[in-house]
mmCIF file of C-alpha atoms in Angstrom:
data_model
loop_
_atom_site.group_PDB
_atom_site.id
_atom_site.type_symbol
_atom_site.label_atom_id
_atom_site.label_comp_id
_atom_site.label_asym_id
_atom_site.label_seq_id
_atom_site.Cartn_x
_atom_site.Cartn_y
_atom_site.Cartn_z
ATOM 1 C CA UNK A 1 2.828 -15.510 10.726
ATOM 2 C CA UNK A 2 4.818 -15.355 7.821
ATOM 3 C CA UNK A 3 6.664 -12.705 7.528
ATOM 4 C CA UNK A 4 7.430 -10.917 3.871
ATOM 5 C CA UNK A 5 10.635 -9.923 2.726
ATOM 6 C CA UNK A 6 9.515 -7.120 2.815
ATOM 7 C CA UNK A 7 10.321 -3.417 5.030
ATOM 8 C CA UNK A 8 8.110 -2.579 8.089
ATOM 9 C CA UNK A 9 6.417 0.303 6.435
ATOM 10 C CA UNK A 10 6.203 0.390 2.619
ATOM 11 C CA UNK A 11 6.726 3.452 0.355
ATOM 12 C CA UNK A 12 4.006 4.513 -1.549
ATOM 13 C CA UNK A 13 4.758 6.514 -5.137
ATOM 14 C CA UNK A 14 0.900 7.599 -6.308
ATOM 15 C CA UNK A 15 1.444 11.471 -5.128
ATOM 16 C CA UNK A 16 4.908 11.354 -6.985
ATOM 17 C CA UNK A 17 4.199 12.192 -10.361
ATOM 18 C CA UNK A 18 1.736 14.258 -11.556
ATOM 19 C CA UNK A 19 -1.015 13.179 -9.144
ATOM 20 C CA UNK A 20 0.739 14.755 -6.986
ATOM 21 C CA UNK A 21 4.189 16.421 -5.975
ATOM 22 C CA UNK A 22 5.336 16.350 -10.255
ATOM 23 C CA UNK A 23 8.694 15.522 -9.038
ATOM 24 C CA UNK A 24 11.652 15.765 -11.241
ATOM 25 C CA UNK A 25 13.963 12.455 -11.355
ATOM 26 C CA UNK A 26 16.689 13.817 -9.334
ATOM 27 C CA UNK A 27 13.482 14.786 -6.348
ATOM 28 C CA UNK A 28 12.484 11.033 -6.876
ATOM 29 C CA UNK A 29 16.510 9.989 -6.288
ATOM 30 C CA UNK A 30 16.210 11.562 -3.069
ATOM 31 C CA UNK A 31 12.985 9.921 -2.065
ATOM 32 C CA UNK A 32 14.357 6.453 -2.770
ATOM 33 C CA UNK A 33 17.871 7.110 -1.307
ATOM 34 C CA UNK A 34 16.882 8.548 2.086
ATOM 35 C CA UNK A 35 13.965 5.369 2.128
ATOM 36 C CA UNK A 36 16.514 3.080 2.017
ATOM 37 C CA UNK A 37 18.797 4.892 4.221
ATOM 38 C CA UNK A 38 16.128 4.326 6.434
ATOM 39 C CA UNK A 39 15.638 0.853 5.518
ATOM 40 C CA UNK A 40 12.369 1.251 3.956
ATOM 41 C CA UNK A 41 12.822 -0.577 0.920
ATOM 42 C CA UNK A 42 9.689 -1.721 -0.338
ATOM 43 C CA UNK A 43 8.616 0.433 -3.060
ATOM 44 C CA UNK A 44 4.302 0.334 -3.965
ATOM 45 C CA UNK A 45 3.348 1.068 -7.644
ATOM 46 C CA UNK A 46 0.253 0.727 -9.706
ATOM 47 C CA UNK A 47 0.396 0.902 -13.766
ATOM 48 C CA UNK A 48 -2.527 3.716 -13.172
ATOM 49 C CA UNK A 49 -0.748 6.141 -10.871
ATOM 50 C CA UNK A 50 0.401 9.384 -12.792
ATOM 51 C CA UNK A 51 -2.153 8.614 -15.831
ATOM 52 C CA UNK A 52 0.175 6.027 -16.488
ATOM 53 C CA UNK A 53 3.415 7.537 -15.909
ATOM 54 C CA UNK A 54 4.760 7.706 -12.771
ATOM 55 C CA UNK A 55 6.405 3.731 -13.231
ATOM 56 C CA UNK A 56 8.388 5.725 -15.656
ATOM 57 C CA UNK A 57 9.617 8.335 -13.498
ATOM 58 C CA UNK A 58 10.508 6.200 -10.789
ATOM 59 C CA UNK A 59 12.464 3.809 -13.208
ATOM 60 C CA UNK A 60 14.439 6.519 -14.969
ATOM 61 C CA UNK A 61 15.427 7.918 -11.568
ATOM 62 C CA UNK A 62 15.913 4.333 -10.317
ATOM 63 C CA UNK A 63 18.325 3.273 -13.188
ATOM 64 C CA UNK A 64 20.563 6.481 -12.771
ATOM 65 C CA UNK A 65 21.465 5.150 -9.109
ATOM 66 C CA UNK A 66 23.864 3.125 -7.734
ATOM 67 C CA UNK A 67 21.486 0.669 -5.952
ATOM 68 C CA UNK A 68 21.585 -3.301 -5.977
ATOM 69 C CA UNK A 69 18.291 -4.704 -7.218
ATOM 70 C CA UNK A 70 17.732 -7.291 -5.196
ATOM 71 C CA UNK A 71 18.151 -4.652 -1.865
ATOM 72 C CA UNK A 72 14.845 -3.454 -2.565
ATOM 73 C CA UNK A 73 11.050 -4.951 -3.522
ATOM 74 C CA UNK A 74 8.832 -3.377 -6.189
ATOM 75 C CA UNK A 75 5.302 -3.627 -5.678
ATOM 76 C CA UNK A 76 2.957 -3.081 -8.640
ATOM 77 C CA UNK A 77 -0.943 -3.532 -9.250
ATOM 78 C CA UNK A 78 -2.594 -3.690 -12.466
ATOM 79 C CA UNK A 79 -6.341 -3.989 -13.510
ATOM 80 C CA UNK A 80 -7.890 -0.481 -13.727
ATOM 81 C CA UNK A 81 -8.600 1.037 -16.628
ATOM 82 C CA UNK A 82 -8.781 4.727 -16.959
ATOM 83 C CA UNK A 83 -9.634 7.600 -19.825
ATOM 84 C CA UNK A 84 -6.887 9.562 -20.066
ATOM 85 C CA UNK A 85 -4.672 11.113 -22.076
ATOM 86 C CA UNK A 86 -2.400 8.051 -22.312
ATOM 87 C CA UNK A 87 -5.218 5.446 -22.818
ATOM 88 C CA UNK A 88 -7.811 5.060 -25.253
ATOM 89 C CA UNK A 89 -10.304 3.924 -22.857
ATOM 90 C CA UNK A 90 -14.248 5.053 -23.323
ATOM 91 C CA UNK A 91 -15.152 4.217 -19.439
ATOM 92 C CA UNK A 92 -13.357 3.418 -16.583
ATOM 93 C CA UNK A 93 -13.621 -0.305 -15.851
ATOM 94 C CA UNK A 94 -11.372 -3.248 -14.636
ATOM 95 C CA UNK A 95 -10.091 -5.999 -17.067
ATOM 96 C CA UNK A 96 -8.529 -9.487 -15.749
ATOM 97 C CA UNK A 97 -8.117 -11.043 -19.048
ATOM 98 C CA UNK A 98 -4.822 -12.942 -19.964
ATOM 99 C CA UNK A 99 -4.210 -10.579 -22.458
ATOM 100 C CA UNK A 100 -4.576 -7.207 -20.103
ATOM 101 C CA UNK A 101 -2.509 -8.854 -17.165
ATOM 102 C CA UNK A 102 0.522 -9.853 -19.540
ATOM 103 C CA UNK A 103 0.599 -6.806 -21.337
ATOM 104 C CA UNK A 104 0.306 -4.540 -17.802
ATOM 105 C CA UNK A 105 2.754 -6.618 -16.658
ATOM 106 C CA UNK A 106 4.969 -5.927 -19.555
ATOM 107 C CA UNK A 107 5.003 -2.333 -19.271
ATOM 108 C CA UNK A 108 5.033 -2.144 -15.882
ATOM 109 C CA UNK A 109 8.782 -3.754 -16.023
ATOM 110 C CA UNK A 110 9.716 -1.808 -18.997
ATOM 111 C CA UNK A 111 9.065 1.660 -17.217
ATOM 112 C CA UNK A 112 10.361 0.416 -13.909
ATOM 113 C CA UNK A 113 13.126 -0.986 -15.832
ATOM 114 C CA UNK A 114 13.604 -4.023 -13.973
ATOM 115 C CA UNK A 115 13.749 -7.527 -14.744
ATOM 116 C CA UNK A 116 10.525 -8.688 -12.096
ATOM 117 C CA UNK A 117 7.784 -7.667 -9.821
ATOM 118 C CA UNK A 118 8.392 -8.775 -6.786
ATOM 119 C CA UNK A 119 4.562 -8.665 -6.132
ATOM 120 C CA UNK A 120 1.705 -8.105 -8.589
ATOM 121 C CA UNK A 121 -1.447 -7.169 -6.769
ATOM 122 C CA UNK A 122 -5.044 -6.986 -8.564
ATOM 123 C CA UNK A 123 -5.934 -3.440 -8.056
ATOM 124 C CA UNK A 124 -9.604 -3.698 -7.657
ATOM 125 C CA UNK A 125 -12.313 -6.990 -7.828
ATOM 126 C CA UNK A 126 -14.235 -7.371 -10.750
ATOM 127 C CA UNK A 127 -17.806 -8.362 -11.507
ATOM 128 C CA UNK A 128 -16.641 -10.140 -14.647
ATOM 129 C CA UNK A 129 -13.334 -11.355 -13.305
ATOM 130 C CA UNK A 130 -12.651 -15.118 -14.147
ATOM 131 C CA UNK A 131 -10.597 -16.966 -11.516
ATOM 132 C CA UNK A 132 -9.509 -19.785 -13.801
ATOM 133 C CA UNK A 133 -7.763 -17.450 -16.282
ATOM 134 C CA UNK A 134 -6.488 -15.300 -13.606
ATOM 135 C CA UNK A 135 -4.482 -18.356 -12.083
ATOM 136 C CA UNK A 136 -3.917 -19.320 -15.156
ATOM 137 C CA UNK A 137 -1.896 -16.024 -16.257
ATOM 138 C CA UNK A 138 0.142 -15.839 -12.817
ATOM 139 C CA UNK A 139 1.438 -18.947 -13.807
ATOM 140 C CA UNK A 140 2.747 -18.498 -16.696
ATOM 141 C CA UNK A 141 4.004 -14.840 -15.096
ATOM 142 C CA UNK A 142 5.959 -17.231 -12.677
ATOM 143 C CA UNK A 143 7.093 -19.416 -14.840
ATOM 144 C CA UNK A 144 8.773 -16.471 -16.748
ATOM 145 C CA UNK A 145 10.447 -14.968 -13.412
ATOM 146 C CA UNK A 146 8.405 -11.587 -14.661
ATOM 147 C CA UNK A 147 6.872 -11.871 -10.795
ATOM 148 C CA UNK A 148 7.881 -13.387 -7.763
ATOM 149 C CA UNK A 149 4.901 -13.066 -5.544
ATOM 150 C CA UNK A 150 1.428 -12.368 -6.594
ATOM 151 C CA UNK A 151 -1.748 -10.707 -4.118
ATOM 152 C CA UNK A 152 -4.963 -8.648 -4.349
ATOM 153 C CA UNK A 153 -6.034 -5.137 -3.408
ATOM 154 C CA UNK A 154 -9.308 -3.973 -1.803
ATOM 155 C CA UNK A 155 -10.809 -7.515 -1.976
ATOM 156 C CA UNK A 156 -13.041 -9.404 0.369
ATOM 157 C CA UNK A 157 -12.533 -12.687 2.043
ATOM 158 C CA UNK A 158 -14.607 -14.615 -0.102
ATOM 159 C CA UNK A 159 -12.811 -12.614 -3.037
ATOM 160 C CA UNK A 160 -9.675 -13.659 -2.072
ATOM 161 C CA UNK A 161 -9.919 -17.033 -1.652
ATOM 162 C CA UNK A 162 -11.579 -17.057 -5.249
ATOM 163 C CA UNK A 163 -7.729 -16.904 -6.294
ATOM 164 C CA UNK A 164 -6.212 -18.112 -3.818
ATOM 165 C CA UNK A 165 -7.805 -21.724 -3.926
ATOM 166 C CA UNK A 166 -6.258 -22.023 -7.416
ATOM 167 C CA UNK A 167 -2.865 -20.036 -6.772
ATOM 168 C CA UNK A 168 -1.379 -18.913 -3.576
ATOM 169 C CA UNK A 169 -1.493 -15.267 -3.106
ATOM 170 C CA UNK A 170 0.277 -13.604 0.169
ATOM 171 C CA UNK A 171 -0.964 -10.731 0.521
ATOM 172 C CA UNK A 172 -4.384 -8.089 0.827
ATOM 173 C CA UNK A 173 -3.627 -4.705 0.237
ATOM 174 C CA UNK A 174 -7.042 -2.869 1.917
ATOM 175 C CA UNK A 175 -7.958 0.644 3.140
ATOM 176 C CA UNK A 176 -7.315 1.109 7.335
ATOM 177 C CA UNK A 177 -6.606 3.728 9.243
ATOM 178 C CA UNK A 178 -8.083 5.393 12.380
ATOM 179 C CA UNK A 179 -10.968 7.001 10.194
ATOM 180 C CA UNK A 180 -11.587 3.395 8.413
ATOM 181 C CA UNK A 181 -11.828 0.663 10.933
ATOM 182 C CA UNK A 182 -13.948 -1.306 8.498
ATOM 183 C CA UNK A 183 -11.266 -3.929 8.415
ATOM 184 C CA UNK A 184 -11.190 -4.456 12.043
ATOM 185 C CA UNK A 185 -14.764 -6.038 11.586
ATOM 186 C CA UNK A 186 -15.717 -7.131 8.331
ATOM 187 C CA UNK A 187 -13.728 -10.330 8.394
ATOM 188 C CA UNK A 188 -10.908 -8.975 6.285
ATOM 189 C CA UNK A 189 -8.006 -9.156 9.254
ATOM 190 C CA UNK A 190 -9.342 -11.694 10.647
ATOM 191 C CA UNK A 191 -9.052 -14.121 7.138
ATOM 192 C CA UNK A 192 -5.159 -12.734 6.605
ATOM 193 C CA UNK A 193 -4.337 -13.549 10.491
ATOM 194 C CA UNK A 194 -6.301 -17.265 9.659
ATOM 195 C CA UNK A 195 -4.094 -18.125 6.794
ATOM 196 C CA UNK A 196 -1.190 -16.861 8.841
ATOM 197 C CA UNK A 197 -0.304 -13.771 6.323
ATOM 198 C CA UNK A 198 0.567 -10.202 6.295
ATOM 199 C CA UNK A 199 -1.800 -7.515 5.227
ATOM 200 C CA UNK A 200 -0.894 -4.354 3.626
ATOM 201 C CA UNK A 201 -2.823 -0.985 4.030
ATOM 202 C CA UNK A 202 -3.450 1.888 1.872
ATOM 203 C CA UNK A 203 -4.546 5.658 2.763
ATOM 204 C CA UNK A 204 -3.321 4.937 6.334
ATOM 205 C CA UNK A 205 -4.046 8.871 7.625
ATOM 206 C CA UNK A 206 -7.352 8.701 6.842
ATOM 207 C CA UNK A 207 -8.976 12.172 6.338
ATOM 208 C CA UNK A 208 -7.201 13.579 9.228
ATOM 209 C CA UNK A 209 -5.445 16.156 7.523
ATOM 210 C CA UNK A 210 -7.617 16.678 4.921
ATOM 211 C CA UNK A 211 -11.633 17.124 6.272
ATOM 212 C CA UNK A 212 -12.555 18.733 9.301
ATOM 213 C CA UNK A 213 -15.235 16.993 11.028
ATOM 214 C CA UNK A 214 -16.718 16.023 14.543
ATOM 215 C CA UNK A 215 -15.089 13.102 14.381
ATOM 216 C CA UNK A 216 -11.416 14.406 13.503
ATOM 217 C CA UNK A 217 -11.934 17.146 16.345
ATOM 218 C CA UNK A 218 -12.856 14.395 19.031
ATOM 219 C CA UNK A 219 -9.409 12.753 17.635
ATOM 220 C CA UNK A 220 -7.077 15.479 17.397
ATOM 221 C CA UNK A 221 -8.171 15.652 21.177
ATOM 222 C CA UNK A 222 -7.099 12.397 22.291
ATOM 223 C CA UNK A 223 -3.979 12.957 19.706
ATOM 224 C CA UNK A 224 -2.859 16.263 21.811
ATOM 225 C CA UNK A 225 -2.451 14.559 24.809
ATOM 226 C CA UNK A 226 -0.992 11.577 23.250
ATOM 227 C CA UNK A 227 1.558 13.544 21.439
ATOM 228 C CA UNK A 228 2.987 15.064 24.716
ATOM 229 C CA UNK A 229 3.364 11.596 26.182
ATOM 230 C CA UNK A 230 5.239 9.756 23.642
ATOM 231 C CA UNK A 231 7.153 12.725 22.335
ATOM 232 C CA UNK A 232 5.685 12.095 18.756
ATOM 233 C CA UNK A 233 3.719 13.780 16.248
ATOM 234 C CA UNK A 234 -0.174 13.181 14.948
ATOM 235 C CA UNK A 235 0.915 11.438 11.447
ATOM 236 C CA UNK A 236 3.482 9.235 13.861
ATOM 237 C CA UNK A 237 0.395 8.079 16.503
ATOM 238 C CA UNK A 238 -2.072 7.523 13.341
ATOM 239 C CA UNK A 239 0.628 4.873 11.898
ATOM 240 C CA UNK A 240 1.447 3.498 15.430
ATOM 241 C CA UNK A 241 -2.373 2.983 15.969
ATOM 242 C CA UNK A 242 -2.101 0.817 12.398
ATOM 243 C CA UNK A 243 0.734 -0.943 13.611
ATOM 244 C CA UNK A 244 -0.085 -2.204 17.233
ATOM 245 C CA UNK A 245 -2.674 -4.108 15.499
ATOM 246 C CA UNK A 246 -1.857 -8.121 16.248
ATOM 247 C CA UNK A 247 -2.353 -9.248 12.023
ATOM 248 C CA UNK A 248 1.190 -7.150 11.792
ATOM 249 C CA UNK A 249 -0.154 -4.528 8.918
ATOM 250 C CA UNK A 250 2.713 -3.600 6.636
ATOM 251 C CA UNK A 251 1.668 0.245 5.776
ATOM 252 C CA UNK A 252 2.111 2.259 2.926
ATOM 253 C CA UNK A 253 3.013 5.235 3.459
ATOM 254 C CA UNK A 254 1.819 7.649 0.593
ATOM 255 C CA UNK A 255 3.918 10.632 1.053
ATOM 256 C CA UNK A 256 5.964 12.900 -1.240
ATOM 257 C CA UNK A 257 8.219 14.764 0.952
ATOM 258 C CA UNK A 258 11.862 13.436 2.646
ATOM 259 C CA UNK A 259 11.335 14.408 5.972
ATOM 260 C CA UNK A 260 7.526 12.673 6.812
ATOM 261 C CA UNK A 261 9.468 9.414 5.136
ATOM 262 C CA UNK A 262 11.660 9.699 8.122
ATOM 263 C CA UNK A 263 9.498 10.589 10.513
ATOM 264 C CA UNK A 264 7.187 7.657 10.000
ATOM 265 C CA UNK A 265 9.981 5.473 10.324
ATOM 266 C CA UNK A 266 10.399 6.803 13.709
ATOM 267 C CA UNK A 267 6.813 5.122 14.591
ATOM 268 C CA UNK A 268 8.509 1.991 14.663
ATOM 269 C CA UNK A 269 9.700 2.859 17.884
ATOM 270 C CA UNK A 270 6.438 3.552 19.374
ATOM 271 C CA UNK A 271 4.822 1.066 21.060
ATOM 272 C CA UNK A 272 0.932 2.600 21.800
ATOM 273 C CA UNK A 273 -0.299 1.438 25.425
ATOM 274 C CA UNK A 274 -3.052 -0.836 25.638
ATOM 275 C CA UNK A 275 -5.427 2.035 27.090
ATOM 276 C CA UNK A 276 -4.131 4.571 24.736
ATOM 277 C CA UNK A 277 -5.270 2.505 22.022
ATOM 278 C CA UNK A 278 -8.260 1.875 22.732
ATOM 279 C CA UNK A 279 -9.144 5.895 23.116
ATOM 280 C CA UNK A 280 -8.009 6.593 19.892
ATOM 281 C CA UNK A 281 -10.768 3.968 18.654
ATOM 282 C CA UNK A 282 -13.455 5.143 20.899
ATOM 283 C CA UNK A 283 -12.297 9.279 19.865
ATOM 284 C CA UNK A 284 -13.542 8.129 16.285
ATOM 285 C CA UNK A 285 -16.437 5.788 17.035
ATOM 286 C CA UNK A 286 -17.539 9.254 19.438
ATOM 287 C CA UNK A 287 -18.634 6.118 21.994
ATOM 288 C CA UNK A 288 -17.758 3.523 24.448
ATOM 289 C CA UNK A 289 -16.872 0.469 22.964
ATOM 290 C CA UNK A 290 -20.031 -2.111 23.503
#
């Protein structure tokens, strides 16, 4: 497999800014100092997050520190368009043009204040999205040294290799966790593990924390006992179950506070038994495996 340059478990900013924690810049200095003190370096972006503004606040925090560029990867996503406050859009849709990729890509480096991307991911598929100019655009994006690596978000098989025939792209960035196994089965680990790359996975809790439901109950069970024998807590089993799996699923991690950042670097360290494994999946499928 080949392995990105890129850390275990990757840092996710959406719940930074105002779609979430509204963290000042010197709240977002802390974040990014005690991820790389844990050597969690890869930071995940999207030009959307924030209404369009969280890029900002993570690049005027960013600038004010004393940190080498090239110690850490930035991670951003463009192709979603939003109404809001900050756009003048009449309906949310997705745009792949030439013109909307450049100019994301543009202002995704000017509010990160950096030089490149180390990977641009397409946010979302589109109906009306034209491979040919798509290619087309991350060339001339490479040829510019605006982005090192390019991938896709939330796309199928078939979808992917739609690009990737034309362009290489290294990466799928899709929804897993123990409440959405759809991954497992619908051919999208299986293609990543077949052309020998990493995957990386988004809302990796689930609903766990946030719905109660028969299904979470029959969990939390299994989780109880589970917690006892590793010494762990719930959000630390959830990304262990995520990261046992053989296509070696780079995480992000979506949280806003310092001390889950740490703890979920501590899941590194555990290494889920075969058997234990296995009841977590059958806890959430409420069944035997067939």
């Amino acid at each position: 497999m080949k392995t990105m340059n890129f850390s275990p478990i990757i840092i996710g900013t959406m719940r930074w800014g105002i779609w979430g924690a509204n963290h000042s810049i010197k709240d977002v200095q802390k974040l990014i100092e005690v991820s790389i003190q844990e050597n969690l370096t890869t930071f995940d972006h999207a030009d959307i997050y924030g209404d369009y503004t969280t890029e900002k606040l993570f690049g005027d925090a960013f600038s004010k520190m004393n940190v080498n560029r090239e110690d850490v990867q930035f991670i951003s996503k463009c192709g979603i368009e939003i109404p809001c406050s900050n756009r003048n859009y009449s309906v949310k849709s997705y745009n792949y043009s030439k013109e909307h990729i450049l100019t994301s890509v543009e202002k995704s480096l000017e509010n990160l204040q950096t030089d490149y991307l180390d990977v641009l991911l397409l946010h979302r598929p589109s109906p009306l999205m034209n491979p040919s100019e798509i290619t087309e655009t991350f060339g001339i994006l490479r040829e510019q040294k605006k982005v090192r690596h390019f991938g896709v978000s939330n796309f199928s098989p078939s979808q992917f290799e739609l690009i990737n025939d034309a362009f290489p792209i290294i990466t799928n960035q899709v929804e897993i966790s123990l409440n959405h196994t759809d991954a497992f089965y619908d051919g999208t680990l299986d293609h990543m593990m077949l052309k020998n790359l990493q995957p990386m996975a988004w809302s990796v809790m689930g609903n766990y924390f946030t719905e109660k439901s028969e299904e979470n109950e029959r969990i939390k069970k299994v989780l109880e006992n589970l917690c006892q024998k590793y010494n762990a807590e719930e959000n630390q089993i959830l990304l262990a179950f995520i990261l046992k799996h053989p296509a070696g699923i780079l995480p992000v991690i979506g949280t806003s506070r310092v001390e889950n950042i740490i703890k979920f670097r501590e899941s590194l360290n555990i290494n889920l038994e075969h058997q234990d494994w296995f009841k977590l999946l059958q806890a959430k499928n409420g069944n035997e495996i067939k």
